[in-house]
Tab-separated table of C-alpha atoms and ligand atoms in Angstrom:
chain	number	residue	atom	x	y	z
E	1	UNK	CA	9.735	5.912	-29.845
E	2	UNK	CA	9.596	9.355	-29.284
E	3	UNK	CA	7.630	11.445	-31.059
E	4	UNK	CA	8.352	15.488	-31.812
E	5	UNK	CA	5.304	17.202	-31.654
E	6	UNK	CA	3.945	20.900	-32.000
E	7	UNK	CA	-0.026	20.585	-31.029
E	8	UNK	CA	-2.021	21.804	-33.667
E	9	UNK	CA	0.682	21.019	-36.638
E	10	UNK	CA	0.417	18.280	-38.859
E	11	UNK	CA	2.618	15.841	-36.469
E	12	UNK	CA	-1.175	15.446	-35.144
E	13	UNK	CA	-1.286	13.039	-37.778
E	14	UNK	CA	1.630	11.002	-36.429
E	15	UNK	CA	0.296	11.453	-33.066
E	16	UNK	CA	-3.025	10.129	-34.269
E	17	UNK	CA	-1.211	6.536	-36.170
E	18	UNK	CA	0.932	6.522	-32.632
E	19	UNK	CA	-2.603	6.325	-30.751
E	20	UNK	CA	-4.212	3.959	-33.091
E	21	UNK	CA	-1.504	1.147	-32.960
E	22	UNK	CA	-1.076	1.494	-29.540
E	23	UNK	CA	2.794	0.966	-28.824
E	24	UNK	CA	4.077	3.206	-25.830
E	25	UNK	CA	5.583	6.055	-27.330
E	26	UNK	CA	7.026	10.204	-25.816
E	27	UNK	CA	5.228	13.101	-26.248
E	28	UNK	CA	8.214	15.711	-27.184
E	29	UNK	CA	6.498	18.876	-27.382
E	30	UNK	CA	8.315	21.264	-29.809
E	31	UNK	CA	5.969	24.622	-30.364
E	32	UNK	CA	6.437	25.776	-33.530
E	33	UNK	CA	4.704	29.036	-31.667
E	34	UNK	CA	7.840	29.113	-29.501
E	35	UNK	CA	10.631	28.734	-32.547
E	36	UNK	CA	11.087	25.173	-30.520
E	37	UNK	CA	12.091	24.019	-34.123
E	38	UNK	CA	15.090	26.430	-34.529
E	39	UNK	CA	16.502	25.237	-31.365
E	40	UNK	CA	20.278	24.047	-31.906
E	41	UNK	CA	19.333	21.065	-29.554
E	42	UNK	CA	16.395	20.552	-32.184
E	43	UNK	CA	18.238	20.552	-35.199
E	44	UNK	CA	20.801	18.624	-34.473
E	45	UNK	CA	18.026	15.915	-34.408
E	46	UNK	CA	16.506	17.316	-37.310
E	47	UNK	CA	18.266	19.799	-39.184
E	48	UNK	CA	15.346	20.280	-41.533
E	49	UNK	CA	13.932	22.310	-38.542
E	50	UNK	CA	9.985	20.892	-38.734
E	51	UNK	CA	8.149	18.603	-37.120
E	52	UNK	CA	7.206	15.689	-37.064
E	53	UNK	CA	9.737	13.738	-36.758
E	54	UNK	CA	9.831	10.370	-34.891
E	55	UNK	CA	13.218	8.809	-32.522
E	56	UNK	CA	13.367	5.282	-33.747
E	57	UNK	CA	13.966	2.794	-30.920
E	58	UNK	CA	17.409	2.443	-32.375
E	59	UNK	CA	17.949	6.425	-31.819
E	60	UNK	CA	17.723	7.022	-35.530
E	61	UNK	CA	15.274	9.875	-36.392
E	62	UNK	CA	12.908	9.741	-39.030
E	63	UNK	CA	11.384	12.406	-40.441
E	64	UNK	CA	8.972	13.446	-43.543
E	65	UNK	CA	4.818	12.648	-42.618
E	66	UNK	CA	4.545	10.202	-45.292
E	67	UNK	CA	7.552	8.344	-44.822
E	68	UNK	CA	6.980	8.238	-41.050
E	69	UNK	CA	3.653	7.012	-41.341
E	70	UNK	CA	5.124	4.300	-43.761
E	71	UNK	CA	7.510	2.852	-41.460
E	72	UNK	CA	4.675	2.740	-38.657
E	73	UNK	CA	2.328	0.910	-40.702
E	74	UNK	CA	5.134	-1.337	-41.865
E	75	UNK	CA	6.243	-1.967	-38.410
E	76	UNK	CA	3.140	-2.704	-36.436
E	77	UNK	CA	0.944	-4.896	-38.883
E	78	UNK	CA	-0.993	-5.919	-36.785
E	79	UNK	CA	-2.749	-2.053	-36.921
E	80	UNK	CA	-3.579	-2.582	-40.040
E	81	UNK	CA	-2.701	1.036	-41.325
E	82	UNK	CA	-2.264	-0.254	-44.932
E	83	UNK	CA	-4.120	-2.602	-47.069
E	84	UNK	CA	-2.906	-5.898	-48.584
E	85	UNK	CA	-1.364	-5.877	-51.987
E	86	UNK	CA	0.743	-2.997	-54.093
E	87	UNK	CA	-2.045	-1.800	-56.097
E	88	UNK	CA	-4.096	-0.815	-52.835
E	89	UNK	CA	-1.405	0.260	-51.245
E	90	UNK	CA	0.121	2.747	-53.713
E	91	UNK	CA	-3.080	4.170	-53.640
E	92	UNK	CA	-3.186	5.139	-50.150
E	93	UNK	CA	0.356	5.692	-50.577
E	94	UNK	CA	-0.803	8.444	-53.671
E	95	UNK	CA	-3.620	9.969	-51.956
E	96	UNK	CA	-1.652	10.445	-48.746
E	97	UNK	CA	1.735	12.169	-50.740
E	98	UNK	CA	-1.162	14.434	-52.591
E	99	UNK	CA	-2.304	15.707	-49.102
E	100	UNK	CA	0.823	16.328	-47.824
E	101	UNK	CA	2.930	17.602	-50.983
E	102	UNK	CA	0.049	18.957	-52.421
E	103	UNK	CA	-2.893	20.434	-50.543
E	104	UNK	CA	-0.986	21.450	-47.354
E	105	UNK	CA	2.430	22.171	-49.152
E	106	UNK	CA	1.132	23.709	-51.947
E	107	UNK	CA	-2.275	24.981	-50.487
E	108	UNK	CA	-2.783	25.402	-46.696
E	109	UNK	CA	1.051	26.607	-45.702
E	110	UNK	CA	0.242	29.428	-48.718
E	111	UNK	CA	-3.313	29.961	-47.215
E	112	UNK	CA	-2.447	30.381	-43.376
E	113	UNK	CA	1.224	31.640	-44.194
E	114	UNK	CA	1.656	33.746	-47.490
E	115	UNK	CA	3.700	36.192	-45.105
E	116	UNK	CA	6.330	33.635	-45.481
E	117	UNK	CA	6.734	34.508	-48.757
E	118	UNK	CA	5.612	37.546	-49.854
E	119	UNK	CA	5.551	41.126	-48.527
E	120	UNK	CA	3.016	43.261	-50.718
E	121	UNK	CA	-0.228	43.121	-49.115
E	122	UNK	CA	-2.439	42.799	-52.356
E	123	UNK	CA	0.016	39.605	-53.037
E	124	UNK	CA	-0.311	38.403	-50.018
E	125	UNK	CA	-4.111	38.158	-50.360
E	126	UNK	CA	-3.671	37.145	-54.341
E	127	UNK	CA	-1.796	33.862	-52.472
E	128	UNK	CA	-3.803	33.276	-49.609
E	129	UNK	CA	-6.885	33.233	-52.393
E	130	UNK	CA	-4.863	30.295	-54.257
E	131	UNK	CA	-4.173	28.463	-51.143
E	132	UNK	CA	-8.007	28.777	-50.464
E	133	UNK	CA	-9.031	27.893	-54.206
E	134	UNK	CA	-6.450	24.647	-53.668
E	135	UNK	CA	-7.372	23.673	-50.481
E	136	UNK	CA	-11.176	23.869	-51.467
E	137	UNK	CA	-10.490	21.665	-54.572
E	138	UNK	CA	-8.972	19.126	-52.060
E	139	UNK	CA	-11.772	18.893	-49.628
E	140	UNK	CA	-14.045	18.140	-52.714
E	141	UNK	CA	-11.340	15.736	-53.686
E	142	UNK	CA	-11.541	13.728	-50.332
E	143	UNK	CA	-15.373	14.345	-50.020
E	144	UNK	CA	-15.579	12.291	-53.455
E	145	UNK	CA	-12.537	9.686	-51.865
E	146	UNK	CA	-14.837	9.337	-49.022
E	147	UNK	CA	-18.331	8.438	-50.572
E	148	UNK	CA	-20.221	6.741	-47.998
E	149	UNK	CA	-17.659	4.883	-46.351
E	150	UNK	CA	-16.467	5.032	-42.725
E	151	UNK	CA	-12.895	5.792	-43.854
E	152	UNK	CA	-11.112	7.165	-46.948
E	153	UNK	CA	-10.055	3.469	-48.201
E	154	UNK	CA	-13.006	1.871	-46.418
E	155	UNK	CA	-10.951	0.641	-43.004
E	156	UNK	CA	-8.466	3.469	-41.182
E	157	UNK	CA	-5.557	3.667	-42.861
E	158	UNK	CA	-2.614	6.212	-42.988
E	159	UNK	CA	-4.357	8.250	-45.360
E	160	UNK	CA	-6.503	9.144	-43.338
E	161	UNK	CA	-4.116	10.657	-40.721
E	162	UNK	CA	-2.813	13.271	-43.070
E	163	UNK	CA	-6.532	13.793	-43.986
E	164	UNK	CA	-7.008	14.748	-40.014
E	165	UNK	CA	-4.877	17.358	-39.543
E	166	UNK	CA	-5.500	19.079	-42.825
E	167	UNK	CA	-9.205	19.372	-42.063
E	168	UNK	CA	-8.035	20.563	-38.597
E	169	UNK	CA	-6.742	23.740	-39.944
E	170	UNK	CA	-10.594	24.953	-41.679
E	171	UNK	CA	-11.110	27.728	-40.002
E	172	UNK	CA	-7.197	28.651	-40.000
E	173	UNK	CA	-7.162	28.031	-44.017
E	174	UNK	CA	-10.487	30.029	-44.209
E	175	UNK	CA	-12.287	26.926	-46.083
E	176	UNK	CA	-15.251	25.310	-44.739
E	177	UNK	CA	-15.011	21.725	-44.522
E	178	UNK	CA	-17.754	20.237	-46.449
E	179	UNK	CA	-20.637	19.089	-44.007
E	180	UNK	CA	-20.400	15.713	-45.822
E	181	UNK	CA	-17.168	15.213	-43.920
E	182	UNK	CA	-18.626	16.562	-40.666
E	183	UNK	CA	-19.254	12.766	-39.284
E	184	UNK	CA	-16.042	11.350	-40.899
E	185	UNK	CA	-13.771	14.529	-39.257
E	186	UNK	CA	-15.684	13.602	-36.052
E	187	UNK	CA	-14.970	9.933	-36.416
E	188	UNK	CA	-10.891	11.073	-37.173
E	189	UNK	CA	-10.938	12.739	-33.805
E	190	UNK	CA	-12.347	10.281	-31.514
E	191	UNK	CA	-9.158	8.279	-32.726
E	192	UNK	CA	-6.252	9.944	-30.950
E	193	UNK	CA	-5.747	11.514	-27.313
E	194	UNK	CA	-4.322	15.033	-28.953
Q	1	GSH	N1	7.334	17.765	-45.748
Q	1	GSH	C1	7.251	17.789	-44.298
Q	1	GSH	C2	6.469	19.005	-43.894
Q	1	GSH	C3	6.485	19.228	-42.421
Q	1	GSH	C4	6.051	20.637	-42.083
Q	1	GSH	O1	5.929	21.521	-42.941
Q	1	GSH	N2	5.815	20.859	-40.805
Q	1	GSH	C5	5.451	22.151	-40.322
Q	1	GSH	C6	4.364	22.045	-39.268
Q	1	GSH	S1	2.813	21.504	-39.938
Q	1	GSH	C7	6.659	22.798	-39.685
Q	1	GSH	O2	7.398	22.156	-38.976
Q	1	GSH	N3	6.848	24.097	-39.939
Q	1	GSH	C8	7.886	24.852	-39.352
Q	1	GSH	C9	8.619	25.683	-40.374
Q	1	GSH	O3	8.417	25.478	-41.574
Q	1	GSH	O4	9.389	26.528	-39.951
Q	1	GSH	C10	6.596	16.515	-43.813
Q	1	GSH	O5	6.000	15.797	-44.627
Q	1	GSH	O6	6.713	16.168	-42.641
Protein backbone atom coordinates (compact mmCIF):
# COMPACT_ATOMS: atom_id res chain seq x y z
CA UNK A 1 0.00 0.00 0.00
CA UNK A 2 1.05 3.30 -0.46
CA UNK A 3 -0.19 5.90 1.30
CA UNK A 4 -0.44 9.86 0.01
CA UNK A 5 0.28 11.95 2.72
CA UNK A 6 0.61 15.82 3.50
CA UNK A 7 1.96 15.93 7.38
CA UNK A 8 -0.25 17.82 9.37
CA UNK A 9 -3.58 17.12 7.10
CA UNK A 10 -6.12 14.83 7.98
CA UNK A 11 -4.35 11.76 6.00
CA UNK A 12 -2.69 11.71 9.68
CA UNK A 13 -5.60 9.78 10.40
CA UNK A 14 -4.88 7.16 7.74
CA UNK A 15 -1.36 7.27 8.68
CA UNK A 16 -2.37 6.64 12.26
CA UNK A 17 -4.94 3.17 11.22
CA UNK A 18 -1.70 2.30 8.80
CA UNK A 19 0.51 2.32 12.15
CA UNK A 20 -1.94 0.60 14.31
CA UNK A 21 -2.51 -2.56 12.08
CA UNK A 22 0.86 -2.81 11.31
CA UNK A 23 1.07 -3.99 7.52
CA UNK A 24 4.19 -2.45 5.65
CA UNK A 25 2.95 0.35 3.84
CA UNK A 26 4.86 3.96 1.64
CA UNK A 27 5.04 7.12 2.98
CA UNK A 28 4.16 9.38 -0.29
CA UNK A 29 4.59 12.75 0.91
CA UNK A 30 2.34 15.20 -1.04
CA UNK A 31 2.52 18.91 0.78
CA UNK A 32 -0.48 20.46 0.41
CA UNK A 33 2.00 23.61 1.44
CA UNK A 34 3.80 22.90 -1.85
CA UNK A 35 0.44 22.59 -4.27
CA UNK A 36 1.89 18.73 -4.33
CA UNK A 37 -1.93 18.02 -4.82
CA UNK A 38 -2.32 20.01 -8.12
CA UNK A 39 0.47 18.15 -9.59
CA UNK A 40 -0.64 16.53 -13.07
CA UNK A 41 1.36 13.38 -11.87
CA UNK A 42 -0.98 13.71 -8.67
CA UNK A 43 -4.15 13.91 -10.22
CA UNK A 44 -3.98 11.55 -12.50
CA UNK A 45 -4.00 9.29 -9.35
CA UNK A 46 -6.49 11.33 -7.82
CA UNK A 47 -8.18 13.79 -9.78
CA UNK A 48 -10.10 15.05 -6.78
CA UNK A 49 -6.72 16.77 -5.98
CA UNK A 50 -6.68 15.98 -1.85
CA UNK A 51 -5.21 13.76 0.18
CA UNK A 52 -5.46 11.04 1.56
CA UNK A 53 -5.71 8.72 -0.64
CA UNK A 54 -4.35 5.13 -0.36
CA UNK A 55 -2.61 2.74 -3.65
CA UNK A 56 -4.33 -0.53 -3.13
CA UNK A 57 -1.96 -3.49 -3.57
CA UNK A 58 -3.81 -4.10 -6.78
CA UNK A 59 -2.77 -0.37 -7.99
CA UNK A 60 -6.31 0.82 -7.54
CA UNK A 61 -6.49 4.09 -5.51
CA UNK A 62 -8.85 4.71 -2.93
CA UNK A 63 -9.70 7.75 -1.73
CA UNK A 64 -12.34 9.60 0.74
CA UNK A 65 -11.09 9.27 4.87
CA UNK A 66 -14.03 7.34 5.76
CA UNK A 67 -14.16 5.01 3.06
CA UNK A 68 -10.40 4.41 3.31
CA UNK A 69 -10.49 3.73 6.80
CA UNK A 70 -13.42 1.25 6.00
CA UNK A 71 -11.62 -0.87 3.68
CA UNK A 72 -8.56 -1.00 6.24
CA UNK A 73 -10.58 -2.14 9.02
CA UNK A 74 -12.34 -4.56 6.72
CA UNK A 75 -9.15 -5.87 5.43
CA UNK A 76 -6.97 -6.45 8.42
CA UNK A 77 -9.45 -7.90 11.14
CA UNK A 78 -7.32 -8.94 13.03
CA UNK A 79 -6.72 -4.89 14.16
CA UNK A 80 -9.77 -4.80 15.33
CA UNK A 81 -10.62 -1.19 14.00
CA UNK A 82 -14.40 -1.96 14.09
CA UNK A 83 -16.63 -3.65 16.47
CA UNK A 84 -18.71 -6.82 15.93
CA UNK A 85 -22.23 -6.49 14.70
CA UNK A 86 -24.13 -3.65 12.36
CA UNK A 87 -25.63 -1.77 15.08
CA UNK A 88 -22.06 -1.02 16.66
CA UNK A 89 -20.64 -0.60 13.71
CA UNK A 90 -22.88 1.99 12.03
CA UNK A 91 -22.26 3.83 14.94
CA UNK A 92 -18.68 4.25 14.59
CA UNK A 93 -19.41 4.35 11.06
CA UNK A 94 -21.94 7.69 12.03
CA UNK A 95 -19.73 9.32 14.41
CA UNK A 96 -16.72 9.00 12.12
CA UNK A 97 -18.81 10.51 8.69
CA UNK A 98 -20.00 13.43 11.34
CA UNK A 99 -16.26 14.29 11.95
CA UNK A 100 -15.26 14.25 8.67
CA UNK A 101 -18.42 15.68 6.67
CA UNK A 102 -19.33 17.65 9.41
CA UNK A 103 -16.95 19.22 11.91
CA UNK A 104 -13.88 19.45 9.60
CA UNK A 105 -15.92 19.94 6.28
CA UNK A 106 -18.32 22.06 7.55
CA UNK A 107 -16.33 23.57 10.58
CA UNK A 108 -12.48 23.46 10.68
CA UNK A 109 -11.76 23.94 6.63
CA UNK A 110 -14.24 27.28 7.24
CA UNK A 111 -12.30 28.08 10.52
CA UNK A 112 -8.56 27.77 9.27
CA UNK A 113 -9.59 28.60 5.53
CA UNK A 114 -12.58 31.10 5.06
CA UNK A 115 -10.12 32.83 2.45
CA UNK A 116 -11.13 30.01 0.31
CA UNK A 117 -14.28 31.31 0.05
CA UNK A 118 -14.81 34.61 0.77
CA UNK A 119 -13.00 37.92 0.15
CA UNK A 120 -14.57 40.71 2.49
CA UNK A 121 -12.66 40.79 5.57
CA UNK A 122 -15.66 41.30 8.07
CA UNK A 123 -17.04 37.93 6.22
CA UNK A 124 -14.20 36.33 6.47
CA UNK A 125 -14.16 36.69 10.28
CA UNK A 126 -18.27 36.26 10.35
CA UNK A 127 -17.09 32.49 8.87
CA UNK A 128 -14.14 31.76 10.69
CA UNK A 129 -16.55 32.59 13.97
CA UNK A 130 -19.01 29.72 12.60
CA UNK A 131 -16.28 27.35 11.95
CA UNK A 132 -15.15 28.10 15.61
CA UNK A 133 -18.84 27.96 17.08
CA UNK A 134 -19.05 24.34 15.01
CA UNK A 135 -15.95 23.02 15.80
CA UNK A 136 -16.48 23.91 19.59
CA UNK A 137 -19.92 22.14 19.53
CA UNK A 138 -17.97 19.05 18.23
CA UNK A 139 -15.30 18.85 20.81
CA UNK A 140 -18.19 18.92 23.43
CA UNK A 141 -19.78 16.33 21.23
CA UNK A 142 -16.74 13.88 21.46
CA UNK A 143 -15.93 14.99 25.10
CA UNK A 144 -19.58 13.54 25.93
CA UNK A 145 -18.71 10.31 23.21
CA UNK A 146 -15.71 9.86 25.29
CA UNK A 147 -16.98 9.72 29.00
CA UNK A 148 -14.48 7.94 30.90
CA UNK A 149 -13.40 5.50 28.54
CA UNK A 150 -9.94 4.91 27.03
CA UNK A 151 -11.33 5.31 23.49
CA UNK A 152 -14.38 6.88 21.79
CA UNK A 153 -16.24 3.31 21.44
CA UNK A 154 -14.39 1.90 24.44
CA UNK A 155 -11.43 -0.13 22.32
CA UNK A 156 -9.51 1.99 19.27
CA UNK A 157 -11.45 2.03 16.52
CA UNK A 158 -11.54 4.11 13.24
CA UNK A 159 -13.40 6.72 14.83
CA UNK A 160 -11.05 7.59 16.63
CA UNK A 161 -8.52 8.32 13.81
CA UNK A 162 -10.61 11.05 12.32
CA UNK A 163 -11.04 12.24 15.97
CA UNK A 164 -6.94 12.62 15.95
CA UNK A 165 -6.34 14.80 13.40
CA UNK A 166 -9.26 17.08 14.02
CA UNK A 167 -8.07 17.78 17.55
CA UNK A 168 -4.62 18.24 15.91
CA UNK A 169 -5.64 21.36 14.25
CA UNK A 170 -6.76 23.37 18.00
CA UNK A 171 -4.66 25.90 17.92
CA UNK A 172 -4.96 26.24 13.93
CA UNK A 173 -9.00 26.25 14.34
CA UNK A 174 -8.55 28.71 17.31
CA UNK A 175 -10.63 26.23 19.73
CA UNK A 176 -9.21 24.87 22.79
CA UNK A 177 -9.52 21.29 23.10
CA UNK A 178 -11.33 20.53 26.20
CA UNK A 179 -8.77 19.45 29.01
CA UNK A 180 -11.06 16.40 29.47
CA UNK A 181 -9.61 15.15 26.20
CA UNK A 182 -6.06 16.17 27.14
CA UNK A 183 -5.16 12.34 28.24
CA UNK A 184 -7.30 10.74 25.45
CA UNK A 185 -5.49 13.27 22.57
CA UNK A 186 -2.25 12.14 24.32
CA UNK A 187 -3.20 8.51 24.23
CA UNK A 188 -4.24 9.15 20.10
CA UNK A 189 -0.68 10.26 19.59
CA UNK A 190 1.38 7.71 21.17
CA UNK A 191 -0.44 5.48 18.46
CA UNK A 192 1.22 6.41 15.18
CA UNK A 193 4.97 7.31 14.12
CA UNK A 194 3.69 10.80 12.30
N1 LIG B 1 -13.73 14.40 1.86
C1 LIG B 1 -12.29 14.21 1.81
C2 LIG B 1 -11.64 15.45 2.35
C3 LIG B 1 -10.16 15.43 2.17
C4 LIG B 1 -9.58 16.82 2.35
O1 LIG B 1 -10.29 17.83 2.40
N2 LIG B 1 -8.26 16.87 2.43
C5 LIG B 1 -7.57 18.11 2.55
C6 LIG B 1 -6.43 18.00 3.54
S1 LIG B 1 -6.99 17.80 5.21
C7 LIG B 1 -6.98 18.47 1.20
O2 LIG B 1 -6.46 17.63 0.51
N3 LIG B 1 -7.07 19.75 0.83
C8 LIG B 1 -6.50 20.25 -0.36
C9 LIG B 1 -7.47 21.12 -1.13
O3 LIG B 1 -8.66 21.13 -0.79
O4 LIG B 1 -7.02 21.77 -2.05
C10 LIG B 1 -11.92 12.98 2.62
O5 LIG B 1 -12.75 12.49 3.39
O6 LIG B 1 -10.83 12.44 2.45
Amino acid sequence: MKLFHSPGSCSQGIQMLLDVIGAPYELVVTELAKGAHRDPAYLSLNPKGKVPALMLPDGSVLTEFPVIAYWLARSFPEANLLPEGLDAEIRVMELTEHIVSGLHMRGSVFAMAPQKFLGDEAAKAELRKHGQEVIADGFQRLSDQLGDKEFLFGTFTITDAAAGYLLSWADRIGVERPPELDAYYERLTQLTGN
